[in-house]
Tab-separated table of C-alpha atoms and ligand atoms in Angstrom:
chain	number	residue	atom	x	y	z
A	22	MET	CA	97.369	111.390	119.563
A	23	THR	CA	95.992	109.136	117.046
A	24	THR	CA	94.460	105.887	117.217
A	25	ALA	CA	91.407	104.192	118.976
A	26	GLY	CA	92.794	104.903	122.276
A	27	SER	CA	92.551	108.582	121.962
A	28	ALA	CA	89.247	108.623	119.969
A	29	GLY	CA	85.859	108.401	121.522
A	30	ALA	CA	85.750	109.048	125.205
A	31	GLY	CA	89.526	108.989	125.347
A	32	GLY	CA	89.667	111.965	122.958
A	33	ASN	CA	88.051	114.384	125.392
A	34	ARG	CA	89.677	113.024	128.358
A	35	GLU	CA	93.031	113.629	126.639
A	36	SER	CA	92.967	117.485	127.133
A	37	ALA	CA	92.226	116.894	130.886
A	38	ARG	CA	95.299	114.952	131.519
A	39	GLY	CA	98.454	116.244	132.759
A	40	ALA	CA	100.745	117.433	130.075
A	41	ALA	CA	103.669	115.002	131.167
A	42	ALA	CA	101.224	112.010	131.281
A	43	GLY	CA	99.715	113.072	127.861
A	44	ARG	CA	103.110	113.260	126.162
A	45	VAL	CA	104.026	109.909	127.320
A	46	ARG	CA	100.877	108.483	126.288
A	47	ARG	CA	101.034	110.030	123.085
A	48	ARG	CA	104.554	108.743	122.590
A	49	ARG	CA	103.363	105.455	123.460
A	50	ARG	CA	100.454	105.802	120.816
A	51	ALA	CA	102.773	107.235	118.315
A	52	ALA	CA	105.276	104.269	118.721
A	53	ALA	CA	102.411	101.814	118.926
A	54	GLY	CA	100.598	102.957	115.610
A	55	VAL	CA	97.330	101.017	115.233
A	56	ALA	CA	98.312	97.955	116.709
A	57	GLY	CA	99.586	99.283	120.023
A	58	ALA	CA	96.571	101.495	120.476
A	59	LEU	CA	94.270	98.675	119.775
A	60	LEU	CA	95.980	96.458	122.186
A	61	ALA	CA	96.275	99.122	124.852
A	62	LEU	CA	92.477	99.803	124.428
A	63	ALA	CA	91.697	96.118	124.756
A	64	GLY	CA	93.987	95.891	127.754
A	65	ALA	CA	92.014	98.736	129.461
A	66	GLY	CA	88.909	96.923	129.162
A	67	ALA	CA	87.425	99.789	126.976
A	68	VAL	CA	86.569	97.353	124.506
A	69	PRO	CA	85.308	93.812	125.637
A	70	GLY	CA	86.619	90.990	123.765
A	71	PRO	CA	89.057	90.862	120.953
A	72	VAL	CA	88.988	94.296	119.320
A	73	TRP	CA	89.405	93.026	115.743
A	74	ALA	CA	86.432	90.654	116.022
A	75	ALA	CA	84.130	93.731	116.958
A	76	ASP	CA	83.363	94.346	113.285
A	77	SER	CA	82.395	90.685	112.630
A	78	ALA	CA	79.633	90.885	115.104
A	79	PRO	CA	76.202	91.830	113.470
A	80	GLN	CA	75.709	95.486	113.945
A	81	GLY	CA	73.513	96.702	111.278
A	82	PRO	CA	74.787	98.452	108.140
A	83	PRO	CA	78.604	98.747	107.879
A	84	LYS	CA	79.984	102.207	108.609
A	85	VAL	CA	83.595	103.145	107.742
A	86	ILE	CA	85.831	106.039	108.215
A	87	VAL	CA	84.340	108.412	110.380
A	88	GLY	CA	81.274	110.253	108.698
A	89	GLY	CA	81.906	108.847	105.313
A	90	SER	CA	80.131	106.490	102.798
A	91	PRO	CA	80.937	103.135	101.053
A	92	ALA	CA	83.525	102.852	98.545
A	93	ASP	CA	84.675	99.946	96.293
A	94	THR	CA	88.064	98.687	95.000
A	95	GLU	CA	86.821	98.350	91.630
A	96	THR	CA	86.585	102.235	91.507
A	97	HIS	CA	89.807	102.513	93.509
A	98	PRO	CA	91.829	99.407	92.340
A	99	TRP	CA	95.064	101.049	93.562
A	100	ILE	CA	94.160	100.949	97.272
A	101	VAL	CA	95.429	97.997	99.228
A	102	ALA	CA	94.994	96.667	102.742
A	103	LEU	CA	98.078	95.712	104.728
A	104	SER	CA	97.480	92.371	106.299
A	105	SER	CA	99.010	90.174	109.068
A	106	ARG	CA	96.559	87.282	110.119
A	107	LYS	CA	99.174	86.278	112.749
A	108	THR	CA	98.967	89.659	114.473
A	109	TYR	CA	95.503	90.792	113.830
A	110	GLY	CA	93.467	87.562	113.296
A	111	SER	CA	91.722	86.689	110.107
A	112	ALA	CA	88.003	88.132	110.695
A	113	ARG	CA	88.916	91.136	108.721
A	114	SER	CA	91.680	89.570	106.349
A	115	GLY	CA	94.262	90.551	109.049
A	116	GLN	CA	93.987	94.045	108.020
A	117	PHE	CA	95.706	96.881	110.144
A	118	CYS	CA	96.802	99.661	107.838
A	119	ALA	CA	96.279	100.560	104.308
A	120	GLY	CA	98.641	101.646	101.293
A	121	THR	CA	98.506	102.778	97.598
A	122	LEU	CA	100.074	101.169	94.582
A	123	ILE	CA	102.451	103.673	92.977
A	124	ALA	CA	103.943	101.171	90.575
A	125	PRO	CA	102.790	97.572	89.985
A	126	ASP	CA	105.036	96.123	92.519
A	127	LYS	CA	105.402	99.110	94.763
A	128	VAL	CA	103.017	100.226	97.735
A	129	LEU	CA	103.322	103.630	99.595
A	130	THR	CA	102.187	103.505	103.173
A	131	ALA	CA	102.953	105.102	106.397
A	132	ALA	CA	106.192	104.414	108.136
A	133	HIS	CA	104.319	103.982	111.477
A	134	CYS	CA	102.498	101.012	110.002
A	135	MET	CA	106.025	99.252	110.106
A	136	PHE	CA	106.426	99.534	113.868
A	137	ASP	CA	104.929	97.186	116.392
A	138	GLU	CA	103.099	98.145	119.706
A	139	ASN	CA	106.446	98.480	121.615
A	140	GLY	CA	107.936	100.892	119.126
A	141	ARG	CA	110.163	98.487	117.560
A	142	PRO	CA	110.278	97.652	113.802
A	143	ALA	CA	107.503	94.916	113.362
A	144	LYS	CA	108.545	91.535	112.386
A	145	ARG	CA	105.341	90.316	110.446
A	146	SER	CA	106.555	87.294	108.620
A	147	ASP	CA	103.059	86.895	106.986
A	148	LEU	CA	102.844	90.665	105.845
A	149	LYS	CA	100.855	90.744	102.850
A	150	VAL	CA	98.867	93.307	100.819
A	151	VAL	CA	95.388	92.696	99.771
A	152	GLN	CA	94.017	94.123	96.450
A	153	GLY	CA	90.588	94.174	94.994
A	154	ARG	CA	88.758	93.152	98.386
A	155	THR	CA	85.946	95.930	98.928
A	156	ASP	CA	84.692	93.597	101.872
A	157	LEU	CA	87.585	92.091	103.946
A	158	ARG	CA	85.180	89.217	105.003
A	159	THR	CA	85.341	87.953	101.585
A	160	SER	CA	88.320	86.264	99.751
A	161	ALA	CA	87.891	88.638	96.604
A	162	GLY	CA	90.838	90.001	94.759
A	163	ARG	CA	94.285	89.038	95.471
A	164	GLU	CA	96.779	88.774	98.318
A	165	VAL	CA	100.542	89.319	97.479
A	166	ALA	CA	103.337	88.884	99.796
A	167	VAL	CA	105.615	91.920	100.823
A	168	ALA	CA	109.079	91.028	99.732
A	169	SER	CA	110.828	93.857	101.330
A	170	SER	CA	110.046	97.161	102.967
A	171	TYR	CA	111.940	100.558	103.018
A	172	THR	CA	111.082	102.825	105.875
A	173	ASN	CA	111.938	106.502	105.400
A	174	PRO	CA	115.313	106.750	107.384
A	175	THR	CA	114.174	110.194	108.518
A	176	PHE	CA	110.858	108.967	109.975
A	177	ASP	CA	110.518	110.297	113.541
A	178	LEU	CA	108.440	107.800	115.674
A	179	ALA	CA	108.172	110.129	118.682
A	180	GLU	CA	106.878	113.019	116.537
A	181	VAL	CA	105.265	110.886	113.778
A	182	SER	CA	106.847	112.976	111.210
A	183	ARG	CA	108.110	112.318	107.765
A	184	ASP	CA	105.709	109.278	107.951
A	185	TRP	CA	106.363	107.055	104.773
A	186	ALA	CA	107.446	103.744	103.768
A	187	VAL	CA	107.566	101.958	100.565
A	188	LEU	CA	106.851	98.018	100.267
A	189	THR	CA	108.031	95.950	97.449
A	190	LEU	CA	105.554	93.273	96.520
A	191	ALA	CA	106.791	89.740	95.521
A	192	GLU	CA	104.798	89.821	92.387
A	193	PRO	CA	103.593	92.862	90.520
A	194	LEU	CA	99.800	93.738	90.327
A	195	SER	CA	98.592	94.963	86.950
A	196	THR	CA	95.471	96.442	88.451
A	197	GLY	CA	96.604	100.193	87.995
A	198	VAL	CA	98.410	102.642	89.906
A	199	LEU	CA	97.461	105.945	91.522
A	200	PRO	CA	99.736	108.898	90.370
A	201	MET	CA	101.397	111.019	92.967
A	202	VAL	CA	101.467	114.881	93.197
A	203	GLY	CA	104.820	116.214	91.986
A	204	ALA	CA	107.787	117.010	94.062
A	205	GLY	CA	107.332	120.458	95.592
A	206	GLU	CA	103.984	121.058	93.937
A	207	ASP	CA	101.614	123.168	96.246
A	208	VAL	CA	98.228	121.382	95.811
A	209	TYR	CA	97.392	122.101	99.525
A	210	ALA	CA	95.517	125.515	99.498
A	211	GLU	CA	93.084	125.819	102.268
A	212	ASP	CA	89.739	124.369	101.449
A	213	THR	CA	90.861	122.304	98.539
A	214	PRO	CA	88.653	119.289	98.450
A	215	ALA	CA	90.204	115.981	99.326
A	216	THR	CA	89.001	112.480	99.818
A	217	VAL	CA	90.409	109.824	102.130
A	218	LEU	CA	89.779	106.140	101.960
A	219	GLY	CA	90.320	103.162	104.275
A	220	TRP	CA	88.919	100.257	106.318
A	221	GLY	CA	89.451	101.890	109.545
A	222	ASP	CA	87.476	102.807	112.571
A	223	THR	CA	84.164	104.372	111.866
A	224	THR	CA	83.519	105.883	115.304
A	225	GLY	CA	86.560	106.390	117.078
A	226	ARG	CA	85.431	103.535	119.511
A	227	GLY	CA	87.050	100.573	117.647
A	228	ASP	CA	84.298	99.976	115.314
A	229	TYR	CA	86.520	98.668	112.417
A	230	SER	CA	84.852	98.530	108.972
A	231	SER	CA	84.839	95.449	106.923
A	232	VAL	CA	84.171	97.327	103.976
A	233	LEU	CA	86.112	100.230	102.167
A	234	ARG	CA	84.836	103.612	102.887
A	235	GLN	CA	85.728	107.168	101.939
A	236	VAL	CA	84.955	110.672	103.211
A	237	ASP	CA	85.722	114.101	101.751
A	238	VAL	CA	87.566	116.386	103.856
A	239	PRO	CA	88.870	119.886	102.967
A	240	ILE	CA	92.542	120.821	103.425
A	241	THR	CA	93.018	123.001	106.234
A	242	SER	CA	95.557	125.952	106.511
A	243	ASP	CA	98.897	125.598	108.192
A	244	ALA	CA	97.797	128.213	110.692
A	245	THR	CA	94.706	126.182	111.575
A	246	CYS	CA	96.720	122.995	112.012
A	247	ARG	CA	99.453	124.584	113.975
A	248	THR	CA	96.758	125.760	116.353
A	249	ALA	CA	95.267	122.431	116.731
A	250	TYR	CA	98.641	120.847	117.191
A	251	PRO	CA	100.924	123.495	118.912
A	252	GLY	CA	103.252	120.712	120.423
A	253	GLY	CA	103.567	119.098	123.534
A	254	ALA	CA	100.939	116.620	124.594
A	255	MET	CA	98.585	117.639	121.779
A	256	GLY	CA	101.160	116.801	118.978
A	257	SER	CA	103.226	118.893	116.853
A	258	TYR	CA	102.308	120.110	113.500
A	259	ASP	CA	105.350	120.368	110.932
A	260	GLN	CA	104.083	122.038	107.806
A	261	ALA	CA	107.270	121.051	105.897
A	262	SER	CA	106.297	117.241	106.288
A	263	MET	CA	102.520	117.312	107.082
A	264	VAL	CA	99.266	118.491	106.015
A	265	CYS	CA	95.840	118.740	107.692
A	266	ALA	CA	92.322	118.063	106.485
A	267	GLY	CA	88.960	118.183	108.236
A	268	LEU	CA	86.090	120.140	109.069
A	269	ARG	CA	86.220	122.886	111.754
A	270	GLN	CA	83.010	121.199	113.403
A	271	GLY	CA	84.677	117.754	112.972
A	272	GLY	CA	82.448	114.803	112.065
A	273	LYS	CA	84.561	113.680	109.212
A	274	ASP	CA	87.892	111.978	109.355
A	275	ALA	CA	90.156	109.054	109.046
A	276	CYS	CA	90.784	107.070	112.216
A	277	SER	CA	92.571	104.089	113.602
A	278	ALA	CA	93.408	101.533	110.985
A	279	ASP	CA	93.036	103.929	108.064
A	280	SER	CA	96.839	104.707	108.548
A	281	GLY	CA	99.165	104.464	105.531
A	282	GLY	CA	95.927	105.011	103.164
A	283	PRO	CA	95.473	107.789	100.522
A	284	LEU	CA	94.441	111.302	100.610
A	285	LEU	CA	93.337	112.309	97.159
A	286	ILE	CA	93.400	115.712	95.684
A	287	ASP	CA	92.201	115.783	92.102
A	288	GLY	CA	92.666	112.238	91.425
A	289	ARG	CA	96.195	112.153	92.654
A	290	LEU	CA	97.943	110.949	95.805
A	291	ALA	CA	98.679	113.910	97.911
A	292	GLY	CA	98.640	112.633	101.383
A	293	ILE	CA	99.141	109.499	103.705
A	294	VAL	CA	96.955	108.948	106.765
A	295	SER	CA	99.234	109.546	109.576
A	296	TRP	CA	97.827	110.778	112.904
A	297	GLY	CA	95.295	113.017	114.806
A	298	ASP	CA	93.978	113.631	118.232
A	299	GLY	CA	91.178	111.295	118.435
A	300	CYS	CA	88.976	110.935	115.229
A	301	ALA	CA	86.651	113.665	113.826
A	302	LEU	CA	86.918	115.929	116.792
A	303	PRO	CA	86.016	119.691	116.360
A	304	ARG	CA	89.093	121.780	115.674
A	305	LYS	CA	91.125	118.428	115.484
A	306	PRO	CA	91.887	117.943	111.760
A	307	GLY	CA	93.478	114.738	110.578
A	308	VAL	CA	97.205	114.878	109.779
A	309	TYR	CA	98.554	113.479	106.753
A	310	THR	CA	102.221	112.997	105.379
A	311	ARG	CA	102.845	115.877	102.795
A	312	VAL	CA	103.324	113.714	99.676
A	313	SER	CA	104.743	116.545	97.635
A	314	ALA	CA	107.569	117.254	100.151
A	315	PHE	CA	108.740	113.566	99.727
A	316	ALA	CA	107.830	112.796	96.098
A	317	ALA	CA	111.416	112.837	94.830
A	318	ASP	CA	112.713	110.536	97.678
A	319	ILE	CA	109.658	108.221	97.285
A	320	ARG	CA	110.202	107.745	93.531
A	321	LYS	CA	113.891	107.037	94.285
A	322	ALA	CA	113.067	104.618	96.989
A	323	ALA	CA	110.580	102.902	94.666
A	324	GLY	CA	113.067	102.785	91.742
A	325	MET	CA	110.694	104.981	89.695
B	15	LIG	N1	97.482	106.580	113.396
B	15	LIG	C1	96.176	105.854	112.737
B	15	LIG	C2	96.270	104.551	112.587
B	15	LIG	O1	97.470	103.994	112.843
B	15	LIG	C3	95.673	106.917	112.068
B	15	LIG	C4	95.050	108.047	112.738
B	15	LIG	C5	94.466	108.985	111.853
B	15	LIG	N2	93.678	109.904	112.565
B	15	LIG	C6	92.942	110.817	112.307
B	15	LIG	N3	92.170	111.392	113.373
B	15	LIG	N4	92.837	111.373	111.161
B	15	LIG	O2	95.533	104.052	111.836
């Protein structure tokens, strides 16, 4: 399903695989989140050398998020990178997921970002959030330790459903928060313009961006998303807890390491980057956590 492994060449190969194998792979990827897929990819020899170092090599102008354009943390001060240098190396400030400040000391992210490549809750003693760092190769902005995390207890790792977690920071950040859509609010009509931001893969081949990027993707109907993800090896769309966005022809999407980051509708936090089959493939929209479905639970978890 998601991630670098299924993107690029893998994305197309995926459909040719047997259902059982696909299901296992999908589960593994789901369990793995970003990290596992990257490690798996590196292990398979698809990407030479350390995956996270790929972006630090000179490769011309930076690209980010598939089909998008550069963005900056001055305009979007509430987006943060989740970082663990011990796990992911320091080239890109240890970035592996993203998150959004919903209160000065609370970050909303994806639950799957809290799991390791073996599908176990990750123990990252150096987990931090990085705020105000458009370019992860610099030391701009601030790094704040994560004091504790709350993973939605109904998160389903195998299905990657109800995918949200709240991090509590060791110190508050006074840089501004992003308002969430209201509980039960229906902001997800088909073709509603939405924007996703992140430092993730720009091609689906492990080209992680150093610079924050954004891309506009229209919300897709539940019917379209159900057709794309009918269940089994292809992943299963659950309209109660998920929402999809993307172009029918593909070309614009979030991708690996964008996970946990925000999908904005009308300047509010309406989705969390969660999963997808490959990245930016035709008729395979990105799948996001439906924030309105969990807004009340999220507020409660964040003490708001
Ligand atoms: N699961 C991926 C991550 O861990 C995000 C995938 C989003 N994929 C997509 N095609 N929209 O970073």
